PDB file of C-alpha atoms and ligand atoms in Angstrom:
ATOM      1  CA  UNK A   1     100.712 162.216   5.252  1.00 45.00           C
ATOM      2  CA  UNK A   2     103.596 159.888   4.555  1.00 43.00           C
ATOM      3  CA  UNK A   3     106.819 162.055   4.350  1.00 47.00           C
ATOM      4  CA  UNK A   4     107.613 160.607   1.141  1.00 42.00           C
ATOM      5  CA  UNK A   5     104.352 162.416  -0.443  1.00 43.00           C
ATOM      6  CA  UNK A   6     104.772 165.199   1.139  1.00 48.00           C
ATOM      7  CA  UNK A   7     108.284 165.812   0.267  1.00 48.00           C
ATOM      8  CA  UNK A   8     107.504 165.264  -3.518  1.00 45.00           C
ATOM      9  CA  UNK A   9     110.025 162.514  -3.117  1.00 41.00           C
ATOM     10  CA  UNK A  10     107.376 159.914  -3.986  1.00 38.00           C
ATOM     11  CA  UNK A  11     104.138 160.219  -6.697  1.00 35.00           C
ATOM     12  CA  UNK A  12     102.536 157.943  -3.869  1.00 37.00           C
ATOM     13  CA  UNK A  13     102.660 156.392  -0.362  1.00 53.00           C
ATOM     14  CA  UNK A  14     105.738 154.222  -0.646  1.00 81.00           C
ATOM     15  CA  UNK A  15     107.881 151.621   1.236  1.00 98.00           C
ATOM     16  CA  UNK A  16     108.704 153.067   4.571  1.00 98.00           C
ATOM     17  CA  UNK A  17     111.387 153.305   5.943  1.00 98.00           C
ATOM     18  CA  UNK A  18     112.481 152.242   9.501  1.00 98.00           C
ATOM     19  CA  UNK A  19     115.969 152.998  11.126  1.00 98.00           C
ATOM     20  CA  UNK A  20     117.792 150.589  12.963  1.00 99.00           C
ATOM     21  CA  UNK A  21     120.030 152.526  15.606  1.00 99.00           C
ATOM     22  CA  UNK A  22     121.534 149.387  16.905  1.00 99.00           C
ATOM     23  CA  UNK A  23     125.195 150.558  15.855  1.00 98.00           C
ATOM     24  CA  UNK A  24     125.175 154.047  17.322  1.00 98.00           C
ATOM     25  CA  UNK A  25     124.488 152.272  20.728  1.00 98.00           C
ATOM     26  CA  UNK A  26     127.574 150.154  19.599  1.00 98.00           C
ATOM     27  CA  UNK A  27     129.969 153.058  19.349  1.00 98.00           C
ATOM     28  CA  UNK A  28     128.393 154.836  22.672  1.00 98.00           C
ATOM     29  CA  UNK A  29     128.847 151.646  24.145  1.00 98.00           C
ATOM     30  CA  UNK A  30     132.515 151.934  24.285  1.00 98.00           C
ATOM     31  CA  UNK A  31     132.523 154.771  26.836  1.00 98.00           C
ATOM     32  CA  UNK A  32     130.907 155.588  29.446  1.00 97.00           C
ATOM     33  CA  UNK A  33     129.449 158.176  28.147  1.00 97.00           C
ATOM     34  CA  UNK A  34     126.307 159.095  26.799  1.00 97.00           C
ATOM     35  CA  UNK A  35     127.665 159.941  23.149  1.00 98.00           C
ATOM     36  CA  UNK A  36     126.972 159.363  20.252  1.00 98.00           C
ATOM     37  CA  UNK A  37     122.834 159.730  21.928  1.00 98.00           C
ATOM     38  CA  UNK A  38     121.036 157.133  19.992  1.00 98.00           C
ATOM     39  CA  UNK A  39     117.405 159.177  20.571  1.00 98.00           C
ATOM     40  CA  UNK A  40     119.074 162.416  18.989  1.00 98.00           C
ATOM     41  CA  UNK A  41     119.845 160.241  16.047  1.00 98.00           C
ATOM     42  CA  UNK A  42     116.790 158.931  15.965  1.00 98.00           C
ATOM     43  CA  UNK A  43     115.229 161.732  15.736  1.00 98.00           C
ATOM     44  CA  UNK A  44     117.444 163.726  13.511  1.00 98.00           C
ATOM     45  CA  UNK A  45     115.920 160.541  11.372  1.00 98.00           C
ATOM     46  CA  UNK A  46     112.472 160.993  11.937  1.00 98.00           C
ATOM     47  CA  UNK A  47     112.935 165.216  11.500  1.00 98.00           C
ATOM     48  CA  UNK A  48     114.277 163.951   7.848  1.00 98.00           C
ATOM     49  CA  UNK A  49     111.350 161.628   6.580  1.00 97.00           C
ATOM     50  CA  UNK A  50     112.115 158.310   8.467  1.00 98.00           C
ATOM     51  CA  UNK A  51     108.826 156.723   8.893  1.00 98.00           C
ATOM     52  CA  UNK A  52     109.890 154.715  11.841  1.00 98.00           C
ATOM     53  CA  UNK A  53     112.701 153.303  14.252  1.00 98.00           C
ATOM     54  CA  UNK A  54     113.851 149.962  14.941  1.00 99.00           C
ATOM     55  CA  UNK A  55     116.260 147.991  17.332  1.00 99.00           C
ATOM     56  CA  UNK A  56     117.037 144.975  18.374  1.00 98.00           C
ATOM     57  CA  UNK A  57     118.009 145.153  21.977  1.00 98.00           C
ATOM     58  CA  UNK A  58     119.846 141.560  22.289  1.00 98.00           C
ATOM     59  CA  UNK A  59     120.715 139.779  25.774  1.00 98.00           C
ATOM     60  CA  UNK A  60     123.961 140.916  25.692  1.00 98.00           C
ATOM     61  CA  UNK A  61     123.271 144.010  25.881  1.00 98.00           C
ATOM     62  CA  UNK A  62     126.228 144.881  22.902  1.00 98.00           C
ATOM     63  CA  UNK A  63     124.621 147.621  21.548  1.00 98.00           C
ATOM     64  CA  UNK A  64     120.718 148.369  22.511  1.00 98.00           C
ATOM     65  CA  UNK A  65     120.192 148.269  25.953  1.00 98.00           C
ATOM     66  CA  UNK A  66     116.899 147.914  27.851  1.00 98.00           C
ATOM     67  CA  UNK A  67     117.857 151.046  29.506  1.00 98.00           C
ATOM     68  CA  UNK A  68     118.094 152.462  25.782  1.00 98.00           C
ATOM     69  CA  UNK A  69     114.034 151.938  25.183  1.00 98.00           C
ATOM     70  CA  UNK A  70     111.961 154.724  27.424  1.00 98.00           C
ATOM     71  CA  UNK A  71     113.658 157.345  25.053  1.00 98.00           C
ATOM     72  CA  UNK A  72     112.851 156.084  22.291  1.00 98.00           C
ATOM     73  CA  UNK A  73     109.050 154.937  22.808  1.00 98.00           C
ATOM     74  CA  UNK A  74     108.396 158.695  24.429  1.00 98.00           C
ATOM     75  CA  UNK A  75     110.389 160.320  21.352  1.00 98.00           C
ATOM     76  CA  UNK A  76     108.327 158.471  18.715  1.00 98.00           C
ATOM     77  CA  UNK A  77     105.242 158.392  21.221  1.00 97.00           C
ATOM     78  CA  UNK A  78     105.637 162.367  20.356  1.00 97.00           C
ATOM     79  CA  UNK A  79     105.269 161.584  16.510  1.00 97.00           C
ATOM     80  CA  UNK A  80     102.127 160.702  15.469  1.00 94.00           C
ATOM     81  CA  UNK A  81     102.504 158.248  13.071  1.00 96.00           C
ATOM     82  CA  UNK A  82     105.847 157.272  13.255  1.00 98.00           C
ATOM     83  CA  UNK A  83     106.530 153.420  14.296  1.00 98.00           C
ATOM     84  CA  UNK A  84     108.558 151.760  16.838  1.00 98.00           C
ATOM     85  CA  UNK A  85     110.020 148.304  16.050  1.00 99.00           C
ATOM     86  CA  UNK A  86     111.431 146.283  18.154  1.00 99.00           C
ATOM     87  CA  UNK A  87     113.662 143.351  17.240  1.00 98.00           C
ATOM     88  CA  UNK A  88     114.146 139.920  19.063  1.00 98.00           C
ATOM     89  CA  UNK A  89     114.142 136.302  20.120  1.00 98.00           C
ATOM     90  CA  UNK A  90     110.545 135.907  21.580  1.00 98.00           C
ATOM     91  CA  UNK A  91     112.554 132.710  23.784  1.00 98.00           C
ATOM     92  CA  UNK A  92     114.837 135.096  25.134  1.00 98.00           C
ATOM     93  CA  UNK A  93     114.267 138.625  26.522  1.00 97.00           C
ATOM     94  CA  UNK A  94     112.031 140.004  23.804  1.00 98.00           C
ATOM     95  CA  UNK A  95     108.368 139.563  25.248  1.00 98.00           C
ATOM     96  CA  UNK A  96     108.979 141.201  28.652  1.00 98.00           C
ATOM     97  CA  UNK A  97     109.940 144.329  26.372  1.00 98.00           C
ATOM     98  CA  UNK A  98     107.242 143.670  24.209  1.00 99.00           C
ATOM     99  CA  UNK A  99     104.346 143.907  27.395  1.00 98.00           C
ATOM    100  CA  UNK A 100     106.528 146.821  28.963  1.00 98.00           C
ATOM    101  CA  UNK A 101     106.652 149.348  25.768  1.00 98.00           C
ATOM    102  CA  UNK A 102     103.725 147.499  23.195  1.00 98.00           C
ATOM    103  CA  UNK A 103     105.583 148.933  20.419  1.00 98.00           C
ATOM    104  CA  UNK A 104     104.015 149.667  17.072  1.00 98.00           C
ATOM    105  CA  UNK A 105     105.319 146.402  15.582  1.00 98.00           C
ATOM    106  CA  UNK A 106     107.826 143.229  17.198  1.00 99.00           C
ATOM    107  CA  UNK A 107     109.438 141.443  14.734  1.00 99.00           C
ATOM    108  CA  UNK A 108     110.509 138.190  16.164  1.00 99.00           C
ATOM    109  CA  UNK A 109     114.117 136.894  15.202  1.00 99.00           C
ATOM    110  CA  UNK A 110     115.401 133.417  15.522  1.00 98.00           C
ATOM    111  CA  UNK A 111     118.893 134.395  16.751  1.00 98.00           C
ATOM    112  CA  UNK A 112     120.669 132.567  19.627  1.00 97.00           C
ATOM    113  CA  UNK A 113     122.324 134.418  22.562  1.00 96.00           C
ATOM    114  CA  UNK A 114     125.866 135.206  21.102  1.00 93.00           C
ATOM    115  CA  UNK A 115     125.253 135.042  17.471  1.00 96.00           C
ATOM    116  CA  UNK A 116     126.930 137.820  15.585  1.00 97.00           C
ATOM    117  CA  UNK A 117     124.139 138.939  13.720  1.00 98.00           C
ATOM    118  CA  UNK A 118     121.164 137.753  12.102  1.00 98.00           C
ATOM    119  CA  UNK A 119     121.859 135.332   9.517  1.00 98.00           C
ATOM    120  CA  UNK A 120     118.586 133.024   8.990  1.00 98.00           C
ATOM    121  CA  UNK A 121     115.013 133.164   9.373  1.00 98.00           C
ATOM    122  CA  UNK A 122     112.554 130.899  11.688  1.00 98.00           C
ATOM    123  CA  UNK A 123     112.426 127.185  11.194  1.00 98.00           C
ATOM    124  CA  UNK A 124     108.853 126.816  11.481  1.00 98.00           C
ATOM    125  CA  UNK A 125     108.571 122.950  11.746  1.00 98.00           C
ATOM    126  CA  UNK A 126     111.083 123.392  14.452  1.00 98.00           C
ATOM    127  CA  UNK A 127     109.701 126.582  16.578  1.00 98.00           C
ATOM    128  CA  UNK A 128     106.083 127.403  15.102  1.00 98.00           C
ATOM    129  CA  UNK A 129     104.372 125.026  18.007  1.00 98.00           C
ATOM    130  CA  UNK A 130     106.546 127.606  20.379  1.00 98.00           C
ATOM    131  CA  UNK A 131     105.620 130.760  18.209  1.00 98.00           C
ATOM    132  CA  UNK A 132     102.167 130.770  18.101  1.00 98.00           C
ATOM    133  CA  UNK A 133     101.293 131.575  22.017  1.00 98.00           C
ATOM    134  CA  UNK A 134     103.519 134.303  21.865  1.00 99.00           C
ATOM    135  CA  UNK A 135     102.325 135.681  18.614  1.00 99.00           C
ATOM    136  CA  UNK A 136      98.965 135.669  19.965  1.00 99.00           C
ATOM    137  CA  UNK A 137      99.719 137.445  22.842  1.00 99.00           C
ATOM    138  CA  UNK A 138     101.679 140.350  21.389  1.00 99.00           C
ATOM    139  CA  UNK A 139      98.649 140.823  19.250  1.00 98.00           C
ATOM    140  CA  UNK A 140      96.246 141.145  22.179  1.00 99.00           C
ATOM    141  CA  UNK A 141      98.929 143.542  23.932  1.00 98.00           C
ATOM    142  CA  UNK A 142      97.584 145.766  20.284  1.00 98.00           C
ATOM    143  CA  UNK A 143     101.489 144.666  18.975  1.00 99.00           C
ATOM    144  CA  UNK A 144     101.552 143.664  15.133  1.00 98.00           C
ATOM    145  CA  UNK A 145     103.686 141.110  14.740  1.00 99.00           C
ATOM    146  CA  UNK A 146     106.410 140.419  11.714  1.00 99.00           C
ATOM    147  CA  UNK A 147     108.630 136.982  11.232  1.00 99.00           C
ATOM    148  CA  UNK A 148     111.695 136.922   9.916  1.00 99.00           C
ATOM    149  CA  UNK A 149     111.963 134.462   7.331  1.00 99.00           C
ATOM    150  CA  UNK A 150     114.352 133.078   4.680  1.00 99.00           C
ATOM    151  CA  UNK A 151     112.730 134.035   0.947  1.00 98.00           C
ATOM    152  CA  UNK A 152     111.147 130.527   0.848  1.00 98.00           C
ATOM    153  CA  UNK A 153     107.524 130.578  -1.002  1.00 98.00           C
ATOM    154  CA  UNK A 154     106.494 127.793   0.788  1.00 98.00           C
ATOM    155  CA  UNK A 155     106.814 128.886   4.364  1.00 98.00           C
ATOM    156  CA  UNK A 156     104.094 131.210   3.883  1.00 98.00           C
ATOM    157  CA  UNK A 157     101.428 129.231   4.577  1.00 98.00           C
ATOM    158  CA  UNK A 158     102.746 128.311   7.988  1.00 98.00           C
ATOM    159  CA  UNK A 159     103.295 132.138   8.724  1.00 98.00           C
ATOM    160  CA  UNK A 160     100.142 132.955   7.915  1.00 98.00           C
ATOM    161  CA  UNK A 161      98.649 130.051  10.022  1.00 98.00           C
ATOM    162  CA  UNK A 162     100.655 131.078  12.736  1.00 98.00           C
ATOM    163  CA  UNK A 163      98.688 134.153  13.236  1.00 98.00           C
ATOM    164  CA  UNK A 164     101.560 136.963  12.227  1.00 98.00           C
ATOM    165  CA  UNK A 165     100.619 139.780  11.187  1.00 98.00           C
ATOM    166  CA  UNK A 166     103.717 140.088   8.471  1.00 98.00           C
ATOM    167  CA  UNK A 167     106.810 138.155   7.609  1.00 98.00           C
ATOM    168  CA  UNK A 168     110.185 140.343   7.491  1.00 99.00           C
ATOM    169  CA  UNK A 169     112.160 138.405   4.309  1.00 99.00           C
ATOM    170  CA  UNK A 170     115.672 138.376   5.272  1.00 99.00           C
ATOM    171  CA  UNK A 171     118.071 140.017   2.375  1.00 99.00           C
ATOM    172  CA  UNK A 172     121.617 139.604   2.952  1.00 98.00           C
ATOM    173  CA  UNK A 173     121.557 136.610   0.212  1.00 98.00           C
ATOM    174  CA  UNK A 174     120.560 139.471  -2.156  1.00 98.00           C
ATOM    175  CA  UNK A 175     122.441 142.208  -0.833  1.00 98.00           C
ATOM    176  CA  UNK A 176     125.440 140.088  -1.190  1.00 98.00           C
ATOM    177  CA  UNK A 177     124.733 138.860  -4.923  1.00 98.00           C
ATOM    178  CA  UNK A 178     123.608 142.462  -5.746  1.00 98.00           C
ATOM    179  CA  UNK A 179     126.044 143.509  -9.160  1.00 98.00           C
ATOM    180  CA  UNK A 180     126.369 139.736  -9.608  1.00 98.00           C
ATOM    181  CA  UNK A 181     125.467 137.601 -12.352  1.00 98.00           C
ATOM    182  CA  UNK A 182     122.686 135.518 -10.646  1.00 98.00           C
ATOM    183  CA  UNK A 183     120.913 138.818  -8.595  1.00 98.00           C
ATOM    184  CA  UNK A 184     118.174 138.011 -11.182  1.00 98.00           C
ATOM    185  CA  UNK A 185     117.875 134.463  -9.862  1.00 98.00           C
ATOM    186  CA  UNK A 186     117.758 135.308  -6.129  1.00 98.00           C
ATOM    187  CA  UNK A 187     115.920 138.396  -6.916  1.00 98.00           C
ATOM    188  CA  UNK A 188     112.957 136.041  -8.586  1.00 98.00           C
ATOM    189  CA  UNK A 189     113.473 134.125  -5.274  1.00 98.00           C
ATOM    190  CA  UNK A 190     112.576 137.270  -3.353  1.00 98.00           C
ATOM    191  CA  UNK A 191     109.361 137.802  -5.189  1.00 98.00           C
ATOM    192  CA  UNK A 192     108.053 134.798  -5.918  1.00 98.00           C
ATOM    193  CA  UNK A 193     108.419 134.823  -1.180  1.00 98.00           C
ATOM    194  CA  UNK A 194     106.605 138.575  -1.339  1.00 98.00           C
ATOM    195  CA  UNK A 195     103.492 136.830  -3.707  1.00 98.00           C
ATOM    196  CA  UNK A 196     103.498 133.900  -1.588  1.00 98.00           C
ATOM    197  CA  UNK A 197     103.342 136.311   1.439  1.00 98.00           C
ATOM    198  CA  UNK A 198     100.565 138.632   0.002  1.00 98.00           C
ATOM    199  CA  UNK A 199      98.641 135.659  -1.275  1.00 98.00           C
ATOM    200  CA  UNK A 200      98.166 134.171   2.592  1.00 98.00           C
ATOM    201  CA  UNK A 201      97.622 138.163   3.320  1.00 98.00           C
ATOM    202  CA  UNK A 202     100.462 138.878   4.843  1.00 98.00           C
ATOM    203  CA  UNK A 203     102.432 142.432   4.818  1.00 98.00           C
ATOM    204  CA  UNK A 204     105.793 141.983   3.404  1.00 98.00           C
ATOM    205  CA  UNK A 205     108.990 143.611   5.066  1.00 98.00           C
ATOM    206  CA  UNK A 206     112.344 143.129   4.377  1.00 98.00           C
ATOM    207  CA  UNK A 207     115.794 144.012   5.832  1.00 98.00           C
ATOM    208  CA  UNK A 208     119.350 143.493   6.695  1.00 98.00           C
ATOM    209  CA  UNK A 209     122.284 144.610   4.294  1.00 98.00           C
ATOM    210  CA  UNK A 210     120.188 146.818   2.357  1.00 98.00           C
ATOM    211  CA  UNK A 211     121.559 149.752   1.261  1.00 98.00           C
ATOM    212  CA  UNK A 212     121.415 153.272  -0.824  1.00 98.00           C
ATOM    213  CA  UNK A 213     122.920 151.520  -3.613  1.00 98.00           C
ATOM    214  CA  UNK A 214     120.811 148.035  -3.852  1.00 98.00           C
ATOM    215  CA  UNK A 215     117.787 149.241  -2.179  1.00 98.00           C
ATOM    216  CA  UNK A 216     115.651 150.623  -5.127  1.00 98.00           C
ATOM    217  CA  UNK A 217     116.443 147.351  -7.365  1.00 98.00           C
ATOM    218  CA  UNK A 218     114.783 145.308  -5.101  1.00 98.00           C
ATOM    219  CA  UNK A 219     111.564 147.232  -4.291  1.00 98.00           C
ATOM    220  CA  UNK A 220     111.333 147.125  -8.247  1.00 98.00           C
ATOM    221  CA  UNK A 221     111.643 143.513  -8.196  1.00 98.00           C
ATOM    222  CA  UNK A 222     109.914 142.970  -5.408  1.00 98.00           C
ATOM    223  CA  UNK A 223     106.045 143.884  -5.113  1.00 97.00           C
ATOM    224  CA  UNK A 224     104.518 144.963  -1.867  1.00 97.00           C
ATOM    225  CA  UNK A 225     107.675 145.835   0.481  1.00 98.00           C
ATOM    226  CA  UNK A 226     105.640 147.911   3.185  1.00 98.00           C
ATOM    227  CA  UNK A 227     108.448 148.645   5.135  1.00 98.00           C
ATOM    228  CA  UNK A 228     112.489 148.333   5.180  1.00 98.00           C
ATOM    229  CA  UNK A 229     114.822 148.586   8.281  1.00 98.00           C
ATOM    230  CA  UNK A 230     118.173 149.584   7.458  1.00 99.00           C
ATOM    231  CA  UNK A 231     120.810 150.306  10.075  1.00 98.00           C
ATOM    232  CA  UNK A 232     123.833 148.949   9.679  1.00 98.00           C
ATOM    233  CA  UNK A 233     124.954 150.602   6.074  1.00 98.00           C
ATOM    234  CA  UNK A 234     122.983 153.691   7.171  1.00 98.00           C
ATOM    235  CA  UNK A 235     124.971 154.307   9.765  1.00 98.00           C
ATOM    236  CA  UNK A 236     128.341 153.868   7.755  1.00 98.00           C
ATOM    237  CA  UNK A 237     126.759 156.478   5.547  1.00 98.00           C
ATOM    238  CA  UNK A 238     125.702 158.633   7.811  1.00 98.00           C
ATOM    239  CA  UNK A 239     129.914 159.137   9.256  1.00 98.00           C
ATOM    240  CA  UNK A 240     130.365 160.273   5.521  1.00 98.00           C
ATOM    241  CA  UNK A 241     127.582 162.531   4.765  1.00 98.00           C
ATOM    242  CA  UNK A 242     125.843 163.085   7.979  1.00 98.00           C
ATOM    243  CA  UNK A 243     122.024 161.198   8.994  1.00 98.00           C
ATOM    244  CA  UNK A 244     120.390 163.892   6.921  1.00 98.00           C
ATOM    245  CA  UNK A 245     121.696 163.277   3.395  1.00 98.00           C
ATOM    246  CA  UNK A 246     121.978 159.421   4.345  1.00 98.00           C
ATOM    247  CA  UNK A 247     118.391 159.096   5.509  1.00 98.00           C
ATOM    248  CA  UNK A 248     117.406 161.209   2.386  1.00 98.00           C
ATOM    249  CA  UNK A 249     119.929 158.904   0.118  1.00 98.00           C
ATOM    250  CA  UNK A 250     117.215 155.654   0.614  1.00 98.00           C
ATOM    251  CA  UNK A 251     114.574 157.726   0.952  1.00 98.00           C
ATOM    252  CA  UNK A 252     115.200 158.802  -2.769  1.00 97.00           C
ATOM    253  CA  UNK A 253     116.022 155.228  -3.435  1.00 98.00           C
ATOM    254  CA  UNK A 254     112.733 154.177  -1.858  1.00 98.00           C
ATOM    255  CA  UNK A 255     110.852 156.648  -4.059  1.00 96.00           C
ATOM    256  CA  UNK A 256     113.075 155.340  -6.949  1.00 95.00           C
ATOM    257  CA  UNK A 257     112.259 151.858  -6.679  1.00 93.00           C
ATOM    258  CA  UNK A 258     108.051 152.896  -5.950  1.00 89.00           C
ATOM    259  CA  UNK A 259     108.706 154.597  -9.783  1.00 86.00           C
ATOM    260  CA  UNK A 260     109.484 151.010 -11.296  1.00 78.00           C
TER     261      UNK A 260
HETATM  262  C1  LIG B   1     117.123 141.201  12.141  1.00 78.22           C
HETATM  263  C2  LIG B   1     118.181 141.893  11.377  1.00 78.22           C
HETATM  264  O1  LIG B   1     118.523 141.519  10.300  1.00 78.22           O
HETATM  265  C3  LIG B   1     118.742 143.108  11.952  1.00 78.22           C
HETATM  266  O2  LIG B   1     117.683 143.907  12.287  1.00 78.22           O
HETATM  267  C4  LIG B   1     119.501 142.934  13.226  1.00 78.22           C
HETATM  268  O3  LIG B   1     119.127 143.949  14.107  1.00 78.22           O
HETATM  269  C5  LIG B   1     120.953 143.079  12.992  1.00 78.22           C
HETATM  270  O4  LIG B   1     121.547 142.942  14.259  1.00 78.22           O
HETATM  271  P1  LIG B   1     122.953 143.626  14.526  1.00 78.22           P
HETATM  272  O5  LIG B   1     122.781 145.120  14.356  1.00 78.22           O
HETATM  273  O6  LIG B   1     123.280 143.195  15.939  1.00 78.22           O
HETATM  274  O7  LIG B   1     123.897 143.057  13.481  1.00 78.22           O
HETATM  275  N1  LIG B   2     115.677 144.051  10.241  1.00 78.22           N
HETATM  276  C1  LIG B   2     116.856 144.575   9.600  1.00 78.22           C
HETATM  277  C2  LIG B   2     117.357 145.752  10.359  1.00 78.22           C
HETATM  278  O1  LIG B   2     116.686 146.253  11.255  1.00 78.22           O
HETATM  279  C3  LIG B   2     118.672 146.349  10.029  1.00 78.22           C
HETATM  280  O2  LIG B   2     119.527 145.424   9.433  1.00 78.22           O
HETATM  281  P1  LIG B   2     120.923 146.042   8.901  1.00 78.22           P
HETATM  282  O3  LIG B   2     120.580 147.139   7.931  1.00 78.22           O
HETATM  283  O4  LIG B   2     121.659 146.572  10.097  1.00 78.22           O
HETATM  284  O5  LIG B   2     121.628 144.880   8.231  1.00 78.22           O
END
């Protein structure tokens, strides 16, 4: 049963939540040593209602490292039900990962080698020709497949017609006008992307800058958010109150924003 029910924290199955452990491989990247272990974390997660995990092991290797991934696919192999996502550029290093571990989910990423971080989702007219082989085949490897995309309505189609499985809706331009006067504008953006996406049938994810404080706002806005991966402002939280309460912090926000 989904840890949310279970807990009480939720009146029914809710958003789940996936945790992105790219930035405790950042910090145990600066030694060499094995601390702070990103599998302990990830399961001090999971122990705490976390439905799932997710990096994004890029080419540089800044944080995740391939070496990072047997761990964590035998630690959440362990949990029945509990998902492993992992995170890439399908043209880069992603699919050899993909075939080797066949994660729960792969949600492809448009980012180039060096980028800082994810900023934008797929051009479609640019890459979908490129896409579509490679979202077929992580779906016969038994792989469901999620896009990340910009909160454009009319890119749905093309998703869908692509063969994903979901589209992850990329929220930093509403994490960063969250508080502001036009978060109802971008916010209507969001959702009118999420009925666009669940009118072609596609499952709707969302992620990056979401937090304990704008997190339950949006899943009221926005319907049909079947998963979130936060890392990033987890993590931050987590070096003030510990994984635990952090975990539980947007777990009670998920449950929050299920309530309306
Ligand atoms: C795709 C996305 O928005 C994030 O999952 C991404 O993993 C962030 O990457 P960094 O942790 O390297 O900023
Ligand atoms: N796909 C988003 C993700 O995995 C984490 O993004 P962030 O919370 O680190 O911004």
């Amino acid at each position: 049963m989904n840890p949310l029910v279970s807990s009480g924290l939720a009146a029914h199955p809710a958003t789940a939540l996936s945790v992105n452990v790219n930035k405790v491989a950042l910090l145990r990247n600066q030694r060499a040593l094995t601390i702070p272990s990103v599998t302990r974390i990830a399961e001090l997660a999971l122990d705490v209602g976390a439905h799932g995990i997710t990096v994004h092991p890029r080419p540089d290797e800044r944080h995740i490292r391939a070496a990072d991934l047997p761990e964590l696919a035998a630690l959440l192999a362990e949990r029945p039900g509990a998902e492993f996502n992992i995170e890439g550029n399908p043209f880069h290093n992603l699919m050899p990962l993909v075939r080797r571990f066949r994660p729960d989910q792969c949600t492809f990423v448009p980012d180039a080698v060096g980028q800082s971080t994810s900023d934008h989702g797929w051009d479609f007219a640019a890459d979908g020709e490129r896409l579509a082989p490679l979202i077929a085949e992580a779906r016969a490897l038994g792989v469901r497949v999620s896009l990340f995309v910009d909160a454009d309505p009319a890119a749905m189609a093309t998703a869908r017609a692509l063969g994903t499985d979901r589209v992850e809706l990329y929220t930093e331009p509403y994490a960063a006008a969250h508080g502001a006067p036009h978060q109802r504008e971008v916010l209507a953006r969001f959702a009118a992307a999420a009925n666009a996406a669940l009118a072609e049938g596609l499952g709707v994810n969302a992620g990056h800058d979401l937090n304990h404080e704008n997190l339950a706002e949006f899943l009221r806005a926005v319907p049909g958010v079947l998963e979130v991966s936060i890392g990033h402002a987890l993590i931050a939280r987590a070096l003030e109150l510990g994984i635990d309460a952090a975990v539980r912090e947007l777990l009670r926000a998920i449950a929050s924003g299920a309530r309306g």
